Amino acid sequence: MSNNILAIKNLTVSFDGFKALNNLNFTLETGELRVIIGPNGAGKTTFLDIITGKVKPTQGQVRFKGRNLRSFSEHQISRMGIGRKFQTPRVYLKLTPRENLELSCNRNKGVFSTFLGNPDPSERRTIAGLLETVGLTVKADIAAGLLSHGEKQRLEIGMLVAQSPDLLLVDEPVAGLTDEETENVGNLLLALAADHSIIVIEHDMEFVRQIARQVTVLHQGSVLCEGTMDEVQNDPKVIEVYLGQPEEQAA
Amino acid sequence: MTTQTKELISPVTQPTKRKSYWLEVAIVVGLALIVLLIIPPVLNSMGLGFRVNMLGRFMALAIVALGIDLIWGYTGLLSLGHGIFFALGGYAFAMYLELQLPDDQIPAFFGLYGVTDLPWLWRPFYSLPFTLGAIVLVPSIVAAVLGYLVFRNRIRGVYFAILTQAALIVFFNFFNGQQQLINGTNGLKTDTARIFGEFVSSPQIQSLFYSLTAVFLVLGYVLCRWLTSGRFGRLLVAIRDDESRVRFSGYDPTGFKVMVFAVSAGLAGIAGALYTVQSGIVSPRTMDIAFSIEMVIWVAVGGRATLIGAILGALLVNFAKSFLSEQFPDIWLFFQGALFLVVVTVLPGGIVGWIREDAREQLRQLFRIRPQIATYPSLEEDLDIRHEQQHISHQESDG
């Protein structure tokens, strides 16, 4: 039990009676890379909102490293070690990539320490290394608003890593990327998986195939099935959800 | 790779950064010296002494504008209630000045309402250190309390603006109604009060306050520049552009916003005190809704999030206002409205924003000078390509 970094039990979230998540159970082992797929409206993004504290559960509980997250707000959960990358890249456009990373990397996030402290040499080195990793060294000092979509995606992943979280939540990291960029992001995530627990939400099946070891399928707010990519792809329930009723059976 | 990049890039950026830093210091010091040593004697010799006083008052207003720029330009919180903090600073100083009387006398206006004992609220204002502290701290504390309640409940955007305006009306009505305490709608006069044995309205004291205002404007600018140039300033910009993202990065925006609001209010308090002694009166009219909105207009005209733009905007708009109201007393308000419309539609970045961003390009087009870029801009400007070019030439010079 103690090996689970994240444990979700009987979780229900309803918005005005509509159940975005319905009696969902989910566990993630420390160090695991898990991909979550599911059709539109399956509750994938709500699932991340719950873990990061943006939305509070109607019923059930979320435990991170054994602690119930209900009473914590977003920044506290983030400091506990959960980092989130959003569906559309959300970086600070007016700041440079280096400054973006500096803000995330800052270890002491109180008002006065941010106010008085400047990044120390070890932080600067970490940031330089991260810029290298996400391939933005040369563009480190221009406004992030001038970066391309793919570069912004990479920068946001960099910001996530700069927080040095234990659990990374990554929402559609390759949406709108070229094949080459997709592969780069995939390799980046695989490299990160070596010492982080990661949950990836994705639509791009080829990408899922590249990185996935374990896949969870969400449907209508609950877990439909779990398993390796091949198991999941051949599961009749999954095929039904994605493709609708096979015609021979319907006939 | 990293060290190589550093070698290539840092020798270019570091000295230019340092150079522009010293250039800025030189400009600020130069301007301050002109304002302090050259403008007053020149204007006085031309018989335009009242313009010096005007400049002094407008520089005080520029200090508020700096505060507004901090809270609105950088942090994205539109405060329409800075009149409160301006008035609090003004009242604090005026109360001290009113108390500069021979023993056992109380300010004359109390006689009108049959008050014979000095209210307890006034007693601490016998002390100059207390008063000087109160000018900054009372507005800051009021702002911090108000800000904490508002920001903790995640009220932002239009709701924040409306709330600050509502607070302004509450304070206005409260001050208006307190005749027995602070002379209600008539306000407190400082002209006939004495400080250091001289009348506040005497030329020596006025020129002292003029110089003090210039000094505080420089200090205010330096403070804001310092606040906004480091990591703290970048966090303010981050809060402005995407507050919920800031939360997910592990920061609690509430504390930062409370702090900026308090600093901004403290600046407004200093401005209020300096403005009061140079105009000779503080009254609840400094909490007119229109006045607080004007403060925002100054910053918009000068350029948001530029600091220098806030100062420029405050001076320009106020001088334009006084010149136009002298020339065209009936219609000068229309000019002010038109000015705001022009800024919003033509110069969304304000004057300074325009100079920094578009001016060169637009002037070139106006005079039909060909733009400089001759090939695809992306090729000329792409840093990866330029880096490669540099890299190659570097290798060539090495080999």
XYZ file of C-alpha atoms in Angstrom:
650
model
C 0.000 0.000 0.000
C 2.712 2.431 1.005
C 4.254 1.948 -2.402
C 1.421 3.925 -4.014
C 2.266 7.557 -4.577
C -1.318 8.309 -5.539
C -4.458 6.518 -4.403
C -7.954 7.589 -5.395
C -10.926 5.927 -3.766
C -14.598 6.032 -4.760
C -14.188 9.487 -6.199
C -17.259 11.310 -7.454
C -17.344 14.872 -8.752
C -20.606 16.379 -9.803
C -21.252 19.776 -11.331
C -24.923 20.659 -10.773
C -25.892 17.020 -10.813
C -23.757 16.097 -13.815
C -21.237 13.538 -12.705
C -17.930 14.371 -14.378
C -16.287 11.592 -12.386
C -18.323 8.708 -11.076
C -17.111 6.391 -8.341
C -13.598 6.305 -9.740
C -10.835 4.163 -8.233
C -7.244 4.587 -9.284
C -3.791 3.898 -7.907
C -0.367 4.806 -9.174
C 2.817 3.206 -7.940
C 5.868 5.273 -7.148
C 8.006 5.591 -10.251
C 5.299 4.470 -12.647
C 4.546 6.041 -16.030
C 0.843 5.763 -16.748
C -1.059 6.928 -19.796
C -4.734 7.759 -19.519
C -6.863 7.707 -22.644
C -10.549 8.057 -23.204
C -13.044 9.664 -25.549
C -14.020 13.317 -25.239
C -15.947 14.047 -22.082
C -14.619 10.999 -20.297
C -13.470 13.202 -17.402
C -9.752 13.222 -18.091
C -9.170 16.892 -17.414
C -11.451 16.881 -14.364
C -9.340 14.007 -13.117
C -6.261 16.260 -13.198
C -8.216 19.187 -11.725
C -9.063 17.000 -8.737
C -5.506 15.898 -8.113
C -4.122 19.441 -8.330
C -6.800 20.894 -6.071
C -8.535 23.071 -8.643
C -11.753 21.126 -8.081
C -12.746 19.514 -4.791
C -14.288 16.021 -4.687
C -18.005 15.718 -4.034
C -17.420 12.275 -2.548
C -14.446 10.035 -2.005
C -10.855 10.987 -1.454
C -7.521 11.534 -3.137
C -4.414 10.525 -1.246
C -0.945 11.651 -2.295
C 1.880 9.916 -0.414
C -0.789 8.875 2.061
C -2.115 12.395 2.744
C -5.664 13.376 1.934
C -5.556 16.357 -0.415
C -9.014 17.719 0.305
C -8.003 20.498 2.676
C -5.081 21.805 0.644
C -5.187 24.575 -1.958
C -3.448 24.511 -5.332
C -0.161 26.074 -4.314
C 0.160 23.839 -1.249
C -0.455 20.716 -3.328
C 2.097 21.962 -5.830
C 4.636 22.415 -3.044
C 3.922 18.894 -1.803
C 5.321 17.674 -5.111
C 2.658 17.541 -7.795
C 3.429 19.404 -11.008
C 0.983 19.951 -13.830
C 1.362 20.729 -17.494
C -1.722 22.105 -19.148
C -3.387 21.054 -22.366
C -2.549 24.257 -24.219
C 0.903 25.444 -23.232
C 0.617 27.934 -20.419
C 3.878 29.796 -20.105
C 4.288 33.448 -19.178
C 4.474 35.039 -22.613
C 5.978 38.342 -21.521
C 8.857 36.654 -19.717
C 11.801 34.882 -21.311
C 12.203 31.102 -21.101
C 14.995 31.618 -18.578
C 12.759 33.765 -16.372
C 9.922 31.270 -16.749
C 12.170 28.523 -15.478
C 13.558 30.712 -12.698
C 10.083 31.268 -11.296
C 9.340 27.558 -11.253
C 12.758 26.629 -9.921
C 12.624 29.004 -6.959
C 12.757 26.736 -3.939
C 11.377 29.062 -1.335
C 8.150 30.479 -2.629
C 7.164 32.829 0.160
C 6.671 36.543 -0.489
C 9.785 37.844 1.203
C 12.233 35.213 0.074
C 11.137 35.751 -3.521
C 11.429 39.450 -2.939
C 14.922 39.479 -1.492
C 16.556 36.388 -2.889
C 18.053 36.152 -6.316
C 18.730 32.825 -7.988
C 21.904 31.321 -6.527
C 24.618 29.785 -8.719
C 23.355 26.233 -8.264
C 19.890 27.305 -9.375
C 21.394 29.065 -12.373
C 23.234 25.910 -13.297
C 20.053 23.844 -12.966
C 18.260 26.298 -15.222
C 21.019 26.286 -17.814
C 20.902 22.496 -17.783
C 17.131 22.486 -18.199
C 17.304 24.931 -21.088
C 19.730 22.548 -22.696
C 17.427 19.582 -22.067
C 14.407 21.229 -23.634
C 16.548 22.669 -26.429
C 15.962 26.349 -25.768
C 19.478 27.470 -24.826
C 19.796 29.795 -27.792
C 16.351 31.325 -27.314
C 16.692 31.609 -23.554
C 16.536 35.400 -23.486
C 13.776 36.334 -25.889
C 10.149 36.695 -24.828
C 8.391 33.336 -24.594
C 5.572 34.797 -26.677
C 7.870 34.596 -29.709
C 8.436 30.861 -29.366
C 6.683 28.374 -31.621
C 3.956 26.120 -30.288
C 6.289 23.162 -29.948
C 8.912 25.233 -28.161
C 6.291 26.467 -25.717
C 5.233 22.871 -25.047
C 8.836 21.953 -24.307
C 9.319 25.038 -22.159
C 6.292 24.152 -20.072
C 7.589 20.632 -19.547
C 10.863 22.253 -18.491
C 9.021 24.449 -16.005
C 7.348 21.358 -14.639
C 10.655 19.640 -14.114
C 12.169 22.778 -12.575
C 9.654 22.464 -9.756
C 11.279 19.066 -9.090
C 7.953 17.398 -8.320
C 7.546 13.733 -7.421
C 4.449 13.343 -9.555
C 4.115 14.905 -13.008
C 0.683 15.352 -14.549
C 0.974 15.956 -18.271
C -2.129 16.865 -20.257
C -1.841 16.208 -24.008
C 1.824 17.117 -24.400
C 1.984 16.524 -28.142
C -1.202 18.210 -29.319
C -0.348 20.249 -32.407
C 3.244 19.049 -32.700
C 4.991 17.670 -35.769
C 6.015 14.007 -35.826
C 9.602 14.849 -35.054
C 8.699 17.096 -32.150
C 6.310 14.433 -30.884
C 9.093 11.928 -30.770
C 11.333 14.405 -28.944
C 8.711 15.023 -26.309
C 8.201 11.273 -25.994
C 11.898 10.719 -25.379
C 11.933 13.579 -22.897
C 9.074 11.995 -20.945
C 10.720 8.590 -21.012
C 13.916 10.132 -19.665
C 11.955 11.834 -16.899
C 10.162 8.594 -16.066
C 13.465 7.249 -14.771
C 13.077 9.202 -11.545
C 9.547 10.611 -11.487
C 6.045 9.210 -11.319
C 4.164 10.436 -14.359
C 0.564 10.499 -15.542
C 0.100 11.412 -19.195
C -3.228 12.136 -20.807
C -3.131 11.735 -24.549
C -5.198 11.206 -27.696
C -2.408 10.473 -30.141
C -2.332 6.650 -30.226
C 1.021 6.420 -31.916
C 2.512 8.535 -29.187
C 0.806 6.429 -26.532
C 2.328 3.365 -28.120
C 5.774 4.993 -27.991
C 5.759 5.743 -24.286
C 3.100 3.622 -22.619
C 3.719 0.717 -20.345
C 0.418 0.750 -18.496
C -2.713 2.350 -19.946
C -5.909 3.318 -18.152
C -9.068 3.945 -20.170
C -11.582 6.391 -18.753
C -15.166 6.406 -19.915
C -18.048 8.457 -18.553
C -16.146 9.342 -15.442
C -15.049 5.853 -14.406
C -12.196 3.507 -15.180
C -13.248 1.249 -18.050
C -10.184 -0.976 -18.049
C -6.460 -1.041 -17.333
C -3.607 -2.968 -18.869
C -0.813 -2.863 -21.396
C -1.399 -1.138 -24.717
C -2.090 -4.402 -26.539
C -4.503 -5.662 -23.923
C -6.373 -2.393 -23.941
C -6.541 -2.152 -27.708
C -8.041 -5.599 -28.024
C -10.513 -5.144 -25.210
C -14.024 -5.289 -26.734
C -15.355 -2.689 -24.274
C -12.700 -0.204 -25.404
C -13.397 -0.846 -29.072
C -17.064 -0.305 -28.434
C -16.474 2.985 -26.658
C -14.163 4.330 -29.302
C -15.727 2.969 -32.457
C -19.313 2.371 -31.445
C -21.112 -0.993 -31.698
C -19.511 -3.249 -34.350
C -21.913 -3.538 -37.256
C -22.198 -7.338 -37.395
C -23.318 -7.372 -33.791
C -25.723 -4.545 -34.278
C -27.288 -6.221 -37.239
C 27.637 23.358 -25.548
C 26.478 25.368 -22.570
C 29.823 26.925 -21.871
C 30.313 27.622 -25.552
C 26.969 29.375 -25.712
C 27.871 31.392 -22.680
C 31.086 32.480 -24.296
C 29.240 33.514 -27.398
C 26.340 35.274 -25.786
C 27.422 36.682 -22.461
C 30.201 39.005 -23.714
C 27.557 40.685 -25.853
C 24.748 40.973 -23.307
C 26.563 41.654 -20.035
C 28.335 44.933 -20.878
C 25.277 46.311 -22.696
C 23.192 45.553 -19.615
C 25.643 47.316 -17.352
C 25.937 50.189 -19.784
C 22.198 50.723 -19.976
C 22.050 50.548 -16.186
C 24.550 53.397 -15.809
C 22.871 55.306 -18.607
C 19.598 55.104 -16.707
C 21.241 56.225 -13.473
C 22.794 59.165 -15.307
C 19.489 60.181 -16.875
C 17.589 59.977 -13.581
C 20.223 61.957 -11.691
C 20.459 64.488 -14.517
C 16.718 65.041 -14.657
C 16.524 65.306 -10.879
C 19.240 67.973 -10.855
C 17.480 69.936 -13.591
C 14.210 69.814 -11.677
C 15.893 70.740 -8.395
C 18.453 73.356 -9.418
C 17.574 74.798 -12.812
C 13.816 74.918 -13.279
C 12.862 76.878 -10.105
C 15.296 79.827 -10.587
C 14.558 80.029 -14.317
C 10.809 80.082 -13.862
C 11.031 82.452 -10.911
C 13.155 84.905 -12.872
C 10.516 84.827 -15.603
C 7.887 85.666 -13.018
C 6.280 82.259 -13.348
C 6.717 81.199 -9.729
C 3.274 79.621 -9.646
C 4.390 77.172 -12.332
C 7.040 75.873 -9.960
C 4.371 75.169 -7.404
C 2.348 73.502 -10.133
C 5.264 71.287 -11.113
C 5.732 70.386 -7.468
C 2.125 69.328 -7.132
C 2.188 67.376 -10.366
C 5.343 65.570 -9.305
C 3.450 64.547 -6.176
C 0.733 63.171 -8.432
C 3.399 61.341 -10.418
C 4.273 59.450 -7.220
C 0.685 58.124 -7.063
C 0.967 57.220 -10.720
C 4.018 55.092 -9.905
C 1.945 53.237 -7.333
C -0.890 52.723 -9.816
C 1.582 51.444 -12.380
C 2.861 48.910 -9.871
C -0.576 47.548 -9.017
C -2.237 47.932 -12.410
C 0.533 47.957 -14.991
C 2.591 45.154 -13.500
C 0.156 43.131 -11.392
C -2.967 43.702 -13.499
C -5.206 44.863 -10.653
C -7.148 47.955 -11.643
C -7.613 50.006 -8.495
C -10.134 52.809 -8.730
C -9.761 53.595 -5.047
C -6.336 55.129 -4.712
C -7.979 58.392 -3.687
C -8.473 56.778 -0.267
C -4.764 56.315 0.304
C -3.928 59.702 -1.171
C -6.406 61.347 1.201
C -5.205 59.363 4.228
C -1.640 60.552 3.662
C -2.833 64.106 3.136
C -4.995 64.120 6.262
C -2.220 62.647 8.394
C 0.165 65.464 7.486
C -2.521 68.151 7.677
C -3.448 67.055 11.208
C 0.150 67.431 12.324
C 0.352 70.910 10.778
C -2.952 72.033 12.273
C -1.632 71.125 15.704
C 1.371 73.461 15.445
C -0.268 75.984 17.804
C 0.635 77.720 21.032
C 0.002 75.624 24.147
C -3.536 74.636 25.075
C -5.085 75.781 21.815
C -6.888 73.462 19.494
C -7.442 74.008 15.753
C -9.912 76.834 15.153
C -12.517 74.842 13.231
C -13.355 72.838 16.365
C -14.966 76.026 17.724
C -17.585 75.885 14.955
C -18.908 72.619 16.275
C -18.536 73.351 19.966
C -15.722 70.870 20.486
C -13.494 71.973 23.352
C -11.266 68.959 23.942
C -8.961 67.635 21.309
C -10.335 64.247 20.102
C -8.092 61.300 21.025
C -7.512 60.531 17.370
C -5.565 63.771 17.037
C -3.271 63.354 20.014
C -0.566 61.189 18.411
C -0.231 63.743 15.627
C 1.599 66.119 17.950
C 4.609 63.947 17.203
C 6.441 64.483 13.917
C 7.956 60.972 13.751
C 4.537 59.439 14.364
C 3.044 61.608 11.637
C 5.738 60.742 9.126
C 5.198 57.061 9.887
C 1.439 57.421 9.649
C 1.642 59.052 6.219
C 3.048 55.807 4.829
C 1.755 53.164 7.214
C -1.898 54.123 7.648
C -2.633 53.861 3.903
C -0.498 50.707 3.642
C -2.299 48.998 6.498
C -5.742 49.956 5.212
C -4.740 48.613 1.789
C -3.274 45.444 3.258
C -6.426 44.657 5.247
C -8.739 45.465 2.344
C -6.462 43.623 -0.058
C -6.194 40.537 2.117
C -9.965 40.191 2.406
C -10.440 40.717 -1.326
C -7.537 38.670 -2.693
C -8.000 35.759 -0.312
C -11.463 35.284 -1.742
C -9.991 35.373 -5.247
C -11.843 38.483 -6.287
C -10.207 39.977 -9.346
C -10.745 41.804 -12.587
C -13.785 44.021 -12.839
C -15.005 42.937 -9.412
C -11.837 44.209 -7.799
C -12.181 47.546 -9.607
C -15.808 47.899 -8.495
C -14.916 46.967 -4.939
C -12.173 49.564 -4.698
C -14.534 52.174 -6.052
C -17.183 51.178 -3.517
C -14.590 51.473 -0.755
C -13.743 54.924 -2.077
C -17.371 56.030 -1.770
C -17.573 54.649 1.758
C -14.473 56.594 2.815
C -15.676 59.719 1.019
C -19.004 59.693 2.831
C -17.358 58.907 6.134
C -14.897 61.811 5.876
C -17.645 64.133 4.643
C -19.813 63.330 7.644
C -17.160 63.754 10.349
C -17.456 67.502 10.967
C -16.589 67.357 14.642
C -13.560 65.211 14.021
C -11.942 66.470 10.818
C -14.049 69.435 9.686
C -16.163 67.325 7.309
C -16.585 68.581 3.788
C -14.487 71.733 4.381
C -11.349 69.750 4.927
C -8.202 70.822 6.715
C -6.256 73.889 5.662
C -2.487 73.867 5.883
C -1.661 77.305 4.404
C -1.879 79.213 7.639
C -0.275 76.500 9.734
C 3.319 76.836 10.786
C 6.177 74.419 10.451
C 9.694 75.114 11.757
C 8.400 78.555 12.764
C 7.394 79.597 9.254
C 4.026 79.603 7.500
C 3.596 76.569 5.305
C 2.661 78.882 2.426
C 5.874 80.895 2.733
C 8.278 80.672 -0.228
C 11.066 79.007 1.778
C 8.861 76.208 3.054
C 7.209 75.773 -0.324
C 10.549 75.420 -2.050
C 11.560 72.907 0.616
C 8.469 70.846 -0.155
C 9.125 71.205 -3.873
C 12.591 69.718 -3.414
C 11.257 67.015 -1.115
C 8.707 66.043 -3.737
C 11.384 65.753 -6.402
C 13.513 63.627 -4.068
C 10.607 61.357 -3.168
C 9.686 60.991 -6.812
C 13.206 59.750 -7.513
C 13.123 57.466 -4.475
C 9.714 56.153 -5.502
C 11.011 55.477 -8.985
C 14.064 53.675 -7.650
C 11.900 51.599 -5.305
C 9.518 50.577 -8.080
C 12.383 49.889 -10.450
C 14.024 47.687 -7.838
C 10.775 45.868 -7.074
C 9.994 45.173 -10.700
C 13.439 44.291 -11.990
C 14.091 41.138 -9.974
C 12.333 37.854 -9.568
C 9.599 39.534 -7.554
C 8.735 41.779 -10.483
C 8.635 38.860 -12.871
C 6.262 37.091 -10.541
C 3.984 40.142 -10.600
C 3.924 39.974 -14.391
C 3.212 36.257 -14.145
C 0.284 36.926 -11.800
C -1.030 39.527 -14.234
C -0.798 37.235 -17.244
C -1.880 33.893 -15.764
C -2.712 33.836 -12.093
C -3.944 30.269 -11.838
C -0.775 29.025 -13.509
C 1.169 30.779 -10.752
C -0.762 28.771 -8.170
C 0.127 25.528 -9.913
C 3.776 26.556 -9.822
C 3.520 26.572 -6.029
C 3.122 30.283 -5.296
C 0.260 31.757 -3.310
C -0.620 34.951 -5.198
C -2.532 36.418 -2.234
C 0.554 37.459 -0.292
C 2.210 39.015 -3.314
C -0.873 40.986 -4.249
C -1.414 42.210 -0.705
C 2.175 43.384 -0.556
C 2.047 45.228 -3.871
C -1.270 46.835 -2.985
C 0.196 48.011 0.330
C 3.354 49.431 -1.286
C 1.245 51.156 -3.880
C -0.967 52.648 -1.151
C 2.079 53.816 0.799
C 3.316 55.685 -2.269
C -0.136 57.260 -2.638
C 0.022 58.331 1.025
C 3.365 60.088 0.534
C 2.006 61.732 -2.596
C -1.098 62.878 -0.748
C 0.936 64.495 2.014
C 3.226 66.317 -0.417
C 0.310 67.407 -2.593
C -1.623 68.706 0.404
C 1.108 70.998 1.671
C 1.665 72.422 -1.796
C -1.992 73.045 -2.551
C -2.787 74.284 0.958
C -5.791 72.089 1.736
C -6.919 68.508 2.000
C -10.613 67.742 1.819
C -12.834 64.767 1.030
C -12.802 66.000 -2.559
C -9.506 64.167 -3.044
C -11.697 61.085 -2.796
C -13.882 62.116 -5.717
C -14.469 59.165 -7.998
C -13.307 61.211 -10.976
C -9.940 61.959 -9.379
C -9.151 58.293 -8.776
C -10.099 57.496 -12.355
C -7.862 60.318 -13.583
C -4.929 58.648 -11.828
C -5.537 55.561 -13.944
C -5.736 57.715 -17.079
C -2.307 59.220 -16.399
C -0.792 55.763 -16.338
C -2.681 54.663 -19.434
C -1.514 57.740 -21.346
C 2.094 57.368 -20.289
C 2.219 53.621 -20.792
C 1.394 50.752 -18.475
C 4.179 48.724 -16.866
C 6.857 51.212 -17.902
C 7.225 53.307 -14.681
C 8.769 56.194 -16.589
C 5.522 56.314 -18.543
C 3.527 56.725 -15.345
C 5.586 59.772 -14.356
C 5.451 61.213 -17.854
C 1.724 60.606 -18.127
C 0.963 62.253 -14.794
C 3.002 65.354 -15.687
C 1.771 65.640 -19.276
C -1.919 65.137 -18.573
C -1.907 67.508 -15.637
C 0.000 70.244 -17.439
C -2.235 69.826 -20.486
C -5.215 69.997 -18.177
C -4.099 73.211 -16.533
C -3.061 74.906 -19.786
C -6.237 73.921 -21.536
C -8.425 74.903 -18.631
C -6.736 78.323 -18.644
C -7.252 78.760 -22.396
C -10.583 77.015 -22.874
C -12.254 76.873 -19.489
C -15.544 75.663 -20.960
C -14.431 72.718 -22.989
C -11.203 71.401 -21.522
C -12.983 68.341 -20.173
C -13.657 67.318 -23.767
C -9.930 67.414 -24.426
C -9.325 65.074 -21.573
C -11.936 62.659 -22.854
C -10.526 62.871 -26.369
C -7.027 62.249 -25.066
C -8.157 59.079 -23.363
C -9.967 57.914 -26.490
C -6.871 58.524 -28.602
C -4.714 56.568 -26.210
C -7.071 53.620 -26.081
C -7.591 53.422 -29.845
C -4.291 54.582 -31.342
C -1.689 54.063 -28.629
C -2.791 51.076 -26.572
C 0.694 50.854 -25.070
C 0.672 54.516 -24.040
C 3.309 56.995 -25.120
C 6.292 55.095 -23.771
C 4.929 51.781 -24.992
C 4.571 53.266 -28.454
C 8.104 54.635 -28.457
C 9.496 51.287 -27.375
C 7.456 49.113 -29.721
C 6.144 50.692 -32.885
C 7.478 54.214 -33.220
C 10.501 53.485 -35.372
C 8.592 51.306 -37.796
C 5.665 53.683 -38.129
C 7.851 56.748 -38.663
C 9.743 54.870 -41.320
C 6.515 54.095 -43.093
C 5.416 57.691 -42.741
C 8.553 58.977 -44.435
C 8.535 56.064 -46.883
C 11.928 54.784 -45.882
C 12.318 51.157 -46.824
C 12.217 48.724 -43.935
C 15.590 47.338 -42.999
C 14.945 43.640 -43.319
C 15.732 42.516 -46.827
C 15.090 38.760 -46.650
C 12.546 36.660 -44.844
C 12.429 38.141 -41.386
C 12.351 34.723 -39.827
C 15.683 33.938 -41.426
C 17.281 37.189 -40.355
C 15.952 37.032 -36.856
C 15.979 33.367 -36.003
C 18.382 33.008 -33.141
C 19.210 29.421 -33.986
C 20.431 30.514 -37.402
C 22.341 33.466 -36.063
C 23.887 31.252 -33.451
C 25.023 28.879 -36.169
C 26.479 31.753 -38.186
C 28.391 32.958 -35.179
C 29.458 29.447 -34.426
C 30.881 28.980 -37.919
C 32.739 32.276 -37.917
C 34.037 31.416 -34.483
C 35.390 28.124 -35.747
C 36.929 29.802 -38.771
C 38.722 32.344 -36.667
C 39.913 29.558 -34.395
C 41.237 27.415 -37.236
